[in-house]
PDB file of N, CA and C in Angstrom:
ATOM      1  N   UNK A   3       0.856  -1.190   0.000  1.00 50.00           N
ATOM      2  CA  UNK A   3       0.000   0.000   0.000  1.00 50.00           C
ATOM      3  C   UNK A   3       0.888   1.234   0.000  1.00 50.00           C
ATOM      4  N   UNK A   4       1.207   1.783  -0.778  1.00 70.00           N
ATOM      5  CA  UNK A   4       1.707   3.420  -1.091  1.00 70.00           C
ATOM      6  C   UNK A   4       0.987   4.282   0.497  1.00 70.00           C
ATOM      7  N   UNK A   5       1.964   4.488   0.416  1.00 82.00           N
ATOM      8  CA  UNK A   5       1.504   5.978   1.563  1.00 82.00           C
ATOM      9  C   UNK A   5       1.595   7.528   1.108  1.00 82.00           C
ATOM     10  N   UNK A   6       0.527   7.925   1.504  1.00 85.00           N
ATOM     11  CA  UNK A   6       0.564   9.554   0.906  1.00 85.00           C
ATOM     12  C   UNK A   6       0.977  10.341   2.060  1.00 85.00           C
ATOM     13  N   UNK A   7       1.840  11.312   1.921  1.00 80.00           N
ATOM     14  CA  UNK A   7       1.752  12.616   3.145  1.00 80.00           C
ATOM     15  C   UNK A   7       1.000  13.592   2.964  1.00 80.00           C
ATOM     16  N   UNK A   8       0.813  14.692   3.670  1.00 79.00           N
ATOM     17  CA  UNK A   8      -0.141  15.683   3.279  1.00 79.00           C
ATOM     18  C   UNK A   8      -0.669  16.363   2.778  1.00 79.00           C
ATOM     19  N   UNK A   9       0.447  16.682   1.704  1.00 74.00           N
ATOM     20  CA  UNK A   9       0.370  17.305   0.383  1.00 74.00           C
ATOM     21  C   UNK A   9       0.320  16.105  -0.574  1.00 74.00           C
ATOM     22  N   UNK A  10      -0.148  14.911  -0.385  1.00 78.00           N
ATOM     23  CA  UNK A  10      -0.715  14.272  -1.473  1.00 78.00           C
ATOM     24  C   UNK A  10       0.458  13.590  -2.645  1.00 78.00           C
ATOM     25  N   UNK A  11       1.720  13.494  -1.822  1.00 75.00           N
ATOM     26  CA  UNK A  11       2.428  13.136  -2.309  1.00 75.00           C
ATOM     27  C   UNK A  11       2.803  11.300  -1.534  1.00 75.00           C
ATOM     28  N   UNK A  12       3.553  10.813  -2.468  1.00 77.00           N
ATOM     29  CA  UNK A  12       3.755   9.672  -2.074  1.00 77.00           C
ATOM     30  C   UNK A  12       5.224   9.347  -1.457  1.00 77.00           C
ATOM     31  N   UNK A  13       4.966   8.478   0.029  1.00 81.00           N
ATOM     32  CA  UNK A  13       6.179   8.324   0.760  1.00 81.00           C
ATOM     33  C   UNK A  13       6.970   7.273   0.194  1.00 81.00           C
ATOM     34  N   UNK A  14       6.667   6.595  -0.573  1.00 85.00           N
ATOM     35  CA  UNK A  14       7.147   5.350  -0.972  1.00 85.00           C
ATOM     36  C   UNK A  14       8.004   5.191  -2.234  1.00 85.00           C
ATOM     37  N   UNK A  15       8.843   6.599  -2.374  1.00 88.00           N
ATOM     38  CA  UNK A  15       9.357   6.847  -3.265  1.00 88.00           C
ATOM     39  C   UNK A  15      11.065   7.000  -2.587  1.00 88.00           C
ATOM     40  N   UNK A  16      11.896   6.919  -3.440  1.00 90.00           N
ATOM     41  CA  UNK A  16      13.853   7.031  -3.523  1.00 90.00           C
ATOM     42  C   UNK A  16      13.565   8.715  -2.791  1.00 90.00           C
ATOM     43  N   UNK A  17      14.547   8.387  -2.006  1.00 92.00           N
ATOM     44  CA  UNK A  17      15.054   9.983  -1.525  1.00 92.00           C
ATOM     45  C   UNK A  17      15.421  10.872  -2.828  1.00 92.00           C
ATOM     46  N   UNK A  18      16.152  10.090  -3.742  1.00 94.00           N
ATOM     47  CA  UNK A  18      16.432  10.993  -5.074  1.00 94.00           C
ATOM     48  C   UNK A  18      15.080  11.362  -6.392  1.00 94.00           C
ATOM     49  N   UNK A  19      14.157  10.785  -5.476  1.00 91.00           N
ATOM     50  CA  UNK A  19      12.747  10.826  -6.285  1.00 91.00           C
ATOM     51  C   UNK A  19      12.270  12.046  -5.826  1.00 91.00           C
ATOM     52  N   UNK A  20      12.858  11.987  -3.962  1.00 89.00           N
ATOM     53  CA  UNK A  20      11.766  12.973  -3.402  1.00 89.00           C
ATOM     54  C   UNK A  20      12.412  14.822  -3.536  1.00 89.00           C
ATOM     55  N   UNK A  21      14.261  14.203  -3.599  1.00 93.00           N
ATOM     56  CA  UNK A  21      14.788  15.659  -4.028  1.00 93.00           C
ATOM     57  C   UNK A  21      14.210  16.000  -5.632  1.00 93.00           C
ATOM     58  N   UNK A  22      14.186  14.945  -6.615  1.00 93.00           N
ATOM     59  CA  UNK A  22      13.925  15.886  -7.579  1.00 93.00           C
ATOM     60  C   UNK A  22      12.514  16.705  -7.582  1.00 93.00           C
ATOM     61  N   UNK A  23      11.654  16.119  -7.068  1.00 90.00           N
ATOM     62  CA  UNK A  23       9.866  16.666  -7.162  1.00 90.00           C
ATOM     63  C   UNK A  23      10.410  17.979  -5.826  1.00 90.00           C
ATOM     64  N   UNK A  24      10.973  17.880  -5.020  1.00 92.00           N
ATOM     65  CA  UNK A  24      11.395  19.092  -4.166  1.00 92.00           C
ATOM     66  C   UNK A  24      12.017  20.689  -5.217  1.00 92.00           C
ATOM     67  N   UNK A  25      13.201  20.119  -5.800  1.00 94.00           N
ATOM     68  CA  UNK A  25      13.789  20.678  -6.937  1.00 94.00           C
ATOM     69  C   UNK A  25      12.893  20.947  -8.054  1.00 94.00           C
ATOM     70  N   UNK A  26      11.816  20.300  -8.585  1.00 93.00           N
ATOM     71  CA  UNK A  26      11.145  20.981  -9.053  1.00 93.00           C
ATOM     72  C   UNK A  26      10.023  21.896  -8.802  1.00 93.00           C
ATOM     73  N   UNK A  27      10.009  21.776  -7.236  1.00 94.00           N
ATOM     74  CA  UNK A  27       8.575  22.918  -6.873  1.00 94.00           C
ATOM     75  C   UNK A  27       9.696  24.336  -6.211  1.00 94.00           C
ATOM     76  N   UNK A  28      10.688  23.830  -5.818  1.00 95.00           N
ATOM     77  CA  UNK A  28      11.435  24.834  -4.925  1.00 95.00           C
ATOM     78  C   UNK A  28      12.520  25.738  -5.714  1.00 95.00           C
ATOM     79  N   UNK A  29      13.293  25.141  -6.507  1.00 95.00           N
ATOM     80  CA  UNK A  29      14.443  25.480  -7.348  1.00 95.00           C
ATOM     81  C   UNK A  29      15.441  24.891  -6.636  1.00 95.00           C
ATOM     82  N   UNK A  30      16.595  25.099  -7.205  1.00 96.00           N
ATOM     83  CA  UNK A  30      17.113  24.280  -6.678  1.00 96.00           C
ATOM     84  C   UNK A  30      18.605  24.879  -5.413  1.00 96.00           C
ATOM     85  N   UNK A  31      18.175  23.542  -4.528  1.00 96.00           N
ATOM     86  CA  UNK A  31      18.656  23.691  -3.029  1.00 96.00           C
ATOM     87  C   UNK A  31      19.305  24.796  -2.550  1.00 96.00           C
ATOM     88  N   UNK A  32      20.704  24.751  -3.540  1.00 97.00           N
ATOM     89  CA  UNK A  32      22.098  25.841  -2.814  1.00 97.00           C
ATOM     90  C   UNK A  32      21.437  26.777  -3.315  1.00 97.00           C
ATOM     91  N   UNK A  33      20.406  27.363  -4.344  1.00 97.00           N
ATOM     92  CA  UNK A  33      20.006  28.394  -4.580  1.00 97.00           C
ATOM     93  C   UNK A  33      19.024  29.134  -3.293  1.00 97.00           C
ATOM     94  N   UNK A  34      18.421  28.223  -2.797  1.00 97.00           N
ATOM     95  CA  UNK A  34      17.195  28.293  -1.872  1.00 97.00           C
ATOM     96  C   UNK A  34      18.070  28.573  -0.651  1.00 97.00           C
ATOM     97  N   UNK A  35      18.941  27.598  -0.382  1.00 97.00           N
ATOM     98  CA  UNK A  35      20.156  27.888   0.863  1.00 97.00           C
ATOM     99  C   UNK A  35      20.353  28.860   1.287  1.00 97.00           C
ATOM    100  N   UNK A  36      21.434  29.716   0.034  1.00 98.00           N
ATOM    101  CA  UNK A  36      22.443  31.116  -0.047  1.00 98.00           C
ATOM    102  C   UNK A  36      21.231  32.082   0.075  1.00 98.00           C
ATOM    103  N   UNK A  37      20.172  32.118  -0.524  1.00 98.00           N
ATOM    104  CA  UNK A  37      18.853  33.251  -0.063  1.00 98.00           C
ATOM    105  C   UNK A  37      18.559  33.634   1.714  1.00 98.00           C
ATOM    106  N   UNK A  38      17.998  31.797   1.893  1.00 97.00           N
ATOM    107  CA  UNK A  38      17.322  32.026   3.039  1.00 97.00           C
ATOM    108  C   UNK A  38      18.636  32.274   4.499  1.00 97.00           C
ATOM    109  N   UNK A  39      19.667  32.101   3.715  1.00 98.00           N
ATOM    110  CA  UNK A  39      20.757  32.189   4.940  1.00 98.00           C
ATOM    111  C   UNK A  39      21.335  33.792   4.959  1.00 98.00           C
ATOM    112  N   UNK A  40      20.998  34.541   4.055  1.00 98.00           N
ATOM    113  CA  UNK A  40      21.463  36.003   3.677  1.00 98.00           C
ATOM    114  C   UNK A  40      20.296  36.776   4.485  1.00 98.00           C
ATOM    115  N   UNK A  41      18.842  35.896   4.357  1.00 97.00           N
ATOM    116  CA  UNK A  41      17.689  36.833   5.142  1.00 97.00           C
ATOM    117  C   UNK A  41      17.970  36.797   6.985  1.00 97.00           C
ATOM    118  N   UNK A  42      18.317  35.934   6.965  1.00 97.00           N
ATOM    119  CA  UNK A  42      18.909  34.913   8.435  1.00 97.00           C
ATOM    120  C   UNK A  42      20.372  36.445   9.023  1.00 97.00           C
ATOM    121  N   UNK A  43      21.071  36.114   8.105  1.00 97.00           N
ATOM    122  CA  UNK A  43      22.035  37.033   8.312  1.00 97.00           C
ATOM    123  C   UNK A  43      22.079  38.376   8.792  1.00 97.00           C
ATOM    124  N   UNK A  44      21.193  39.184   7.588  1.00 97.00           N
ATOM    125  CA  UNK A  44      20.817  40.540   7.827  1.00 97.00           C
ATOM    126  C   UNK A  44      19.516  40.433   8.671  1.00 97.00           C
ATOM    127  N   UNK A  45      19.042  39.693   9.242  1.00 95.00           N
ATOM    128  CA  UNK A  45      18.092  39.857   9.862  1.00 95.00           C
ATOM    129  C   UNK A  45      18.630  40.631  11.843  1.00 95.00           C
ATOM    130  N   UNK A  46      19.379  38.708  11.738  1.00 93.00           N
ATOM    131  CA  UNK A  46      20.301  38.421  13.013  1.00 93.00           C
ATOM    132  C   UNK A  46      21.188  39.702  13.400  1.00 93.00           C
ATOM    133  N   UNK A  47      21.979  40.359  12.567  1.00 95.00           N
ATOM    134  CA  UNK A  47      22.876  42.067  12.497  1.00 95.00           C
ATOM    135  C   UNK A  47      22.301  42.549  12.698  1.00 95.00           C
ATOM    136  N   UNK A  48      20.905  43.125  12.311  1.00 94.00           N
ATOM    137  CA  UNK A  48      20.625  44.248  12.182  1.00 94.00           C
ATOM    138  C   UNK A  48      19.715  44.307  13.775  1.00 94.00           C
ATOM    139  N   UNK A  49      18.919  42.968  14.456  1.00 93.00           N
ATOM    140  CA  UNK A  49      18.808  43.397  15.646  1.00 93.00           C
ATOM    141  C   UNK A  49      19.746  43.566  16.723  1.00 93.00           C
ATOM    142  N   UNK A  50      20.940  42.561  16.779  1.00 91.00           N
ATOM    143  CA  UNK A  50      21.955  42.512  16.961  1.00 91.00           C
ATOM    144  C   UNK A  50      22.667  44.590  16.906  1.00 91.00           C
ATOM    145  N   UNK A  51      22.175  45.307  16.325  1.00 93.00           N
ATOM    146  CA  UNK A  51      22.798  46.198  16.187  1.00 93.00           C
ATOM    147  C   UNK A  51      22.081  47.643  16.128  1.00 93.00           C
ATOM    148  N   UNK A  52      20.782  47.204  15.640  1.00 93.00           N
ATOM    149  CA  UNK A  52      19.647  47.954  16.354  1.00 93.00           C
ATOM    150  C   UNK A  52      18.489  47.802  17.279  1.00 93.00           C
ATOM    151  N   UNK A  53      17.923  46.576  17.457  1.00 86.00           N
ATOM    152  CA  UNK A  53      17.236  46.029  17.921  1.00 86.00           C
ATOM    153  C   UNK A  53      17.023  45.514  18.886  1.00 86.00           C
ATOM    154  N   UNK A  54      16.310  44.977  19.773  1.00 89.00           N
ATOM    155  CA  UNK A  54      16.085  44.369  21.092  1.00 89.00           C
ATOM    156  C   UNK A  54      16.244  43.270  21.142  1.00 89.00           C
ATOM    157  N   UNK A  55      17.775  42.515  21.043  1.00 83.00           N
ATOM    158  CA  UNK A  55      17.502  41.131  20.677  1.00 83.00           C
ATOM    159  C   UNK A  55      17.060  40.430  21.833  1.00 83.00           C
ATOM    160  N   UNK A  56      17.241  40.835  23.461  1.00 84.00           N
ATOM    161  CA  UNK A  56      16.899  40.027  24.165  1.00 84.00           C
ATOM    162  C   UNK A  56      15.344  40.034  24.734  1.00 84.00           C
ATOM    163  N   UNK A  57      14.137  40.568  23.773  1.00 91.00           N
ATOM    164  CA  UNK A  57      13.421  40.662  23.507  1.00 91.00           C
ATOM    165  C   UNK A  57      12.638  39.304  22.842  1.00 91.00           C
ATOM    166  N   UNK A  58      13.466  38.664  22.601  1.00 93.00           N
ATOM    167  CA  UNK A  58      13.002  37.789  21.014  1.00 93.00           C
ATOM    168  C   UNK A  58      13.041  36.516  21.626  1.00 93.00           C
ATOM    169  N   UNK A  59      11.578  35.347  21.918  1.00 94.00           N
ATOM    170  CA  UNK A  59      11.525  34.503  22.406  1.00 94.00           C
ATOM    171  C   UNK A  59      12.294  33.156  21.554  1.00 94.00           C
ATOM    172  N   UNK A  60      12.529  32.495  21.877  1.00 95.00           N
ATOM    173  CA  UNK A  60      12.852  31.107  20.898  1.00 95.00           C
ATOM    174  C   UNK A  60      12.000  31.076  19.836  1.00 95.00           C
ATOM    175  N   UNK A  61      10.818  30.908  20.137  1.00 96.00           N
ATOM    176  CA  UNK A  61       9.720  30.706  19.455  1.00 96.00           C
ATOM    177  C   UNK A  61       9.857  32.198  18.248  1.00 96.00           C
ATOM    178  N   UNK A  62       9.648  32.854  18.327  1.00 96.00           N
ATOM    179  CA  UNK A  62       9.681  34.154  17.465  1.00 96.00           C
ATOM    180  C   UNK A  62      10.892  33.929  16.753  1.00 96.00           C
ATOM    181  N   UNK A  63      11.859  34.051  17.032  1.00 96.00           N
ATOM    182  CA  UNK A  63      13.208  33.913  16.376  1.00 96.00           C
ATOM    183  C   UNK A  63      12.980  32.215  15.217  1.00 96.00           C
ATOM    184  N   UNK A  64      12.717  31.672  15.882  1.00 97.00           N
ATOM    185  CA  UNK A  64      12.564  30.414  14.639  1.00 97.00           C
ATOM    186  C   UNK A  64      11.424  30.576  13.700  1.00 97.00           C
ATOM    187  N   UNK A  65      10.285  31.025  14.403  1.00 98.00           N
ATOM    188  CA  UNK A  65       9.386  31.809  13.262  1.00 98.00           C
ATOM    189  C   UNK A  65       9.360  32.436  12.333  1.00 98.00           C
ATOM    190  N   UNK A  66      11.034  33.652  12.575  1.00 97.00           N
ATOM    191  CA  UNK A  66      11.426  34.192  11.989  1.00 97.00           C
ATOM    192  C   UNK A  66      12.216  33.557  11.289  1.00 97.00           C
ATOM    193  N   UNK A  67      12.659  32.820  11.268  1.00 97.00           N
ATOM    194  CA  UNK A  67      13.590  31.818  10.389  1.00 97.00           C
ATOM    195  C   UNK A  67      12.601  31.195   9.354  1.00 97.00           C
ATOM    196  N   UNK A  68      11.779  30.432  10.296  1.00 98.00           N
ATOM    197  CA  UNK A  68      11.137  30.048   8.817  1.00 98.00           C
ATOM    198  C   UNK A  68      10.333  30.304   7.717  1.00 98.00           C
ATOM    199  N   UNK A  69       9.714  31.871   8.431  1.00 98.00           N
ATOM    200  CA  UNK A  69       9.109  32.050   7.463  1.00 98.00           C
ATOM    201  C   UNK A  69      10.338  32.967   6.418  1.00 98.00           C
ATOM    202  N   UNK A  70      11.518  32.865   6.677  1.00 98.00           N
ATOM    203  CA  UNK A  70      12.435  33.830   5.654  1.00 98.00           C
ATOM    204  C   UNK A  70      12.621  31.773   5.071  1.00 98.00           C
ATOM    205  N   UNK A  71      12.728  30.967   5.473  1.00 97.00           N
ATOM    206  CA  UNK A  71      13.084  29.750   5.258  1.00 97.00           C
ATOM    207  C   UNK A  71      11.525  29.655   3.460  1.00 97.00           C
ATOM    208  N   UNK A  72      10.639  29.824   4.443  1.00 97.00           N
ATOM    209  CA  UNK A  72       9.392  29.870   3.340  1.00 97.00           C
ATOM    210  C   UNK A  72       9.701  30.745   1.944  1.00 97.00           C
ATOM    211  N   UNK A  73       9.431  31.957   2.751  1.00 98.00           N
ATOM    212  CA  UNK A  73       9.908  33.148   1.910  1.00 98.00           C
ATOM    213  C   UNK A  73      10.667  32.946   0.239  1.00 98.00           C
ATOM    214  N   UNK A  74      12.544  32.414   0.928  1.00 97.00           N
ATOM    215  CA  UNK A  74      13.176  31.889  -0.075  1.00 97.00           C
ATOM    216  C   UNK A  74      12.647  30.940  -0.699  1.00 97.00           C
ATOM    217  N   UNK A  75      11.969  29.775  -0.337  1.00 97.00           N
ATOM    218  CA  UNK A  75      11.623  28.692  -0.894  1.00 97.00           C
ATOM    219  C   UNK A  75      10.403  29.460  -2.103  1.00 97.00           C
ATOM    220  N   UNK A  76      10.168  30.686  -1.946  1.00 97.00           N
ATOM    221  CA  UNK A  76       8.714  31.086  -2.948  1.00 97.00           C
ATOM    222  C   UNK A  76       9.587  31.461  -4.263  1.00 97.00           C
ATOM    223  N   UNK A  77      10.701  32.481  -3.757  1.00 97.00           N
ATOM    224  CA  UNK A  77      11.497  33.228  -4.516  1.00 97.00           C
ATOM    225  C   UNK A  77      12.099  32.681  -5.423  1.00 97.00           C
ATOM    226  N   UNK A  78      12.720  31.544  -5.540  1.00 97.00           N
ATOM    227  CA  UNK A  78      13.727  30.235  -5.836  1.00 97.00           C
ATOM    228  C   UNK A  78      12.643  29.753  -6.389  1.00 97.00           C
ATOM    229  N   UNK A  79      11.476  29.212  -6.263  1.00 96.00           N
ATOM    230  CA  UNK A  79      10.662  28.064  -6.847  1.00 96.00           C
ATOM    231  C   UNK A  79       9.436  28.973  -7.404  1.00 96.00           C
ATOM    232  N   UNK A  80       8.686  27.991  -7.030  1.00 95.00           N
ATOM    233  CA  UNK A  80       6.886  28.178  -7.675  1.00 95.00           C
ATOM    234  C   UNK A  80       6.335  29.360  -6.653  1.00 95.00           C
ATOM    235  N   UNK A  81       6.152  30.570  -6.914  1.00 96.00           N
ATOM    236  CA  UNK A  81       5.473  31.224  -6.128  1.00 96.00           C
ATOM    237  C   UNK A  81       3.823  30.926  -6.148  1.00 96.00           C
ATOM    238  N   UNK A  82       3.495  30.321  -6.459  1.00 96.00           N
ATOM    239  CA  UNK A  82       1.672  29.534  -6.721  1.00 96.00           C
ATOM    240  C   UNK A  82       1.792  28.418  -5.941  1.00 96.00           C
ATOM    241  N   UNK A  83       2.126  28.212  -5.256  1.00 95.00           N
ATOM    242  CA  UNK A  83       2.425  26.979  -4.733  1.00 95.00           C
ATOM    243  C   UNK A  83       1.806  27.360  -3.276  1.00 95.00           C
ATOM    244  N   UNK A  84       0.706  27.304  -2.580  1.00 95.00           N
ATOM    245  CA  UNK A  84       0.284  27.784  -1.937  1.00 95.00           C
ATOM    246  C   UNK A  84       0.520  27.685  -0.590  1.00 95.00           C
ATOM    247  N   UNK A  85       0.925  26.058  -0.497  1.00 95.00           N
ATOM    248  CA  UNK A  85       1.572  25.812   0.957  1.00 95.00           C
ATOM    249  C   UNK A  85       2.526  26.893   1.619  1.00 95.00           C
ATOM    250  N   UNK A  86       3.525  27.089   0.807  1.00 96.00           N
ATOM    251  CA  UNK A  86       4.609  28.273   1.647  1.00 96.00           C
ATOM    252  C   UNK A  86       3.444  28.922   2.648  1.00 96.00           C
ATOM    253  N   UNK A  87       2.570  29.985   1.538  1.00 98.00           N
ATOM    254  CA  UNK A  87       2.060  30.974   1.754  1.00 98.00           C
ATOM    255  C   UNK A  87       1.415  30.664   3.090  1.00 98.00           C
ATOM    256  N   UNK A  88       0.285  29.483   3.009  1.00 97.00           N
ATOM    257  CA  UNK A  88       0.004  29.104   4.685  1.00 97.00           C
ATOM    258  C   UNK A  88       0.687  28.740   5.538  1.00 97.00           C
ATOM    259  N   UNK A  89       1.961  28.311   5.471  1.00 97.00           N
ATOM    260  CA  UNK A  89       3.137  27.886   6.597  1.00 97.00           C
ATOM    261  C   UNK A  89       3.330  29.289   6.896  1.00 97.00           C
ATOM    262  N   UNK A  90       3.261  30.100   6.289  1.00 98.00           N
ATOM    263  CA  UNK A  90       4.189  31.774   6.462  1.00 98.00           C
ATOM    264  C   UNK A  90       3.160  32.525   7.342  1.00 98.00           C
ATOM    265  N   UNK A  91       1.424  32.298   7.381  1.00 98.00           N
ATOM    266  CA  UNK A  91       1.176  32.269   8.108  1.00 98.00           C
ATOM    267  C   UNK A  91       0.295  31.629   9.729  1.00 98.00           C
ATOM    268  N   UNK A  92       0.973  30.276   9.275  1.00 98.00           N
ATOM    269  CA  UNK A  92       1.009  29.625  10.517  1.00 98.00           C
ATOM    270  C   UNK A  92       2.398  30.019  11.366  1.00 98.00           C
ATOM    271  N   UNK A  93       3.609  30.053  10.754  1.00 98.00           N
ATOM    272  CA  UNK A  93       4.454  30.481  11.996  1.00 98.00           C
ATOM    273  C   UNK A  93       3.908  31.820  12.218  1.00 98.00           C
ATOM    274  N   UNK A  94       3.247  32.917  11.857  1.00 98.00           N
ATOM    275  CA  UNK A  94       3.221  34.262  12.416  1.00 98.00           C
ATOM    276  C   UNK A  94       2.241  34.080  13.364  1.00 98.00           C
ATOM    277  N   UNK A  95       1.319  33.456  13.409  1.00 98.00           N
ATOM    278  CA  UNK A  95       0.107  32.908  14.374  1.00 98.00           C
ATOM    279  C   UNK A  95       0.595  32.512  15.486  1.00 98.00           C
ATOM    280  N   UNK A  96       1.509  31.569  15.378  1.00 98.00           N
ATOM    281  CA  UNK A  96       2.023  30.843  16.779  1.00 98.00           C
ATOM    282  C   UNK A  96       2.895  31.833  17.483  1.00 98.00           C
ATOM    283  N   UNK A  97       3.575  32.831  16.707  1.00 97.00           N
ATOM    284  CA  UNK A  97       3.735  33.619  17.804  1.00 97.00           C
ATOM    285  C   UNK A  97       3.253  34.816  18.323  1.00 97.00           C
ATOM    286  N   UNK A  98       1.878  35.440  17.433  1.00 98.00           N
ATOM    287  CA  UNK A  98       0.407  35.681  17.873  1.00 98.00           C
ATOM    288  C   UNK A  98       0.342  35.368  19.129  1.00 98.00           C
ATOM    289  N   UNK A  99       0.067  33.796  18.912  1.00 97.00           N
ATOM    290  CA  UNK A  99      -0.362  33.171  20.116  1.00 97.00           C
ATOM    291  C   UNK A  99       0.215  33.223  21.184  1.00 97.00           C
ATOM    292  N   UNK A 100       1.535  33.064  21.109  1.00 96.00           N
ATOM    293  CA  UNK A 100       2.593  33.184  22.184  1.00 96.00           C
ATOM    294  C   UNK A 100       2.525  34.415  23.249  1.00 96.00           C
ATOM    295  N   UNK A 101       2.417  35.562  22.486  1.00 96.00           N
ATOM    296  CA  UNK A 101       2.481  36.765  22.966  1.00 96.00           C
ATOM    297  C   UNK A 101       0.961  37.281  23.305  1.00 96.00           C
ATOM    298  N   UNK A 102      -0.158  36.431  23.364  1.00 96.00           N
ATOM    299  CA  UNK A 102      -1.816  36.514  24.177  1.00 96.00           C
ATOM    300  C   UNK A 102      -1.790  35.423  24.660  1.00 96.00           C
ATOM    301  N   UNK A 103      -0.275  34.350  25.331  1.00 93.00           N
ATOM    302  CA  UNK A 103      -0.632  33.849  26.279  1.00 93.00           C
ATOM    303  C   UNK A 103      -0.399  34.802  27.842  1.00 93.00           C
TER     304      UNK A 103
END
């Protein structure tokens, strides 16, 4: 029996099956990498240098990662691809949430 994950894709495929269908919705990897690690960068400096970094819960800070993690992945690949767009805002929610607990 094939197994599907959530996006309707199948688990029962070669890791080199699952990078290429990745590579084709995302672009490809070191491209997606060198982006989302440059947003990471100037992000990290610039509170680091203006900002309140000890302000910034775990939770927020990885939020912030991934949705620059998302972000690149739109820029680099399929911007129609709609998942990013709801991951981008499910991490902003959770830390919504965080901050009206």
């Amino acid at each position: 029996m094939e197994g599907i994950n959530d996006a309707g894709e199948s688990t029962d495929i070669s890791v080199a099956d699952t990078l290429k269908q990745r590579g084709n919705r995302y672009g490809e990897f070191k491209n997606h990498a060198t982006l989302s690690q440059e947003f990471k960068d100037i992000f990290h400096a610039h509170v680091v240098d203006y900002g309140q970094p000890a302000e910034f819960t775990p939770a927020m800070t990885e939020a912030i990662e991934m949705i620059f993690h998302k972000i690149a992945r739109i820029a680099n690949g399929d911007p129609t691809y709609d998942d990013n767009w709801r991951d981008i805002a499910g991490y902003a929610q959770l830390v919504v949430d965080e901050l009206q607990q």
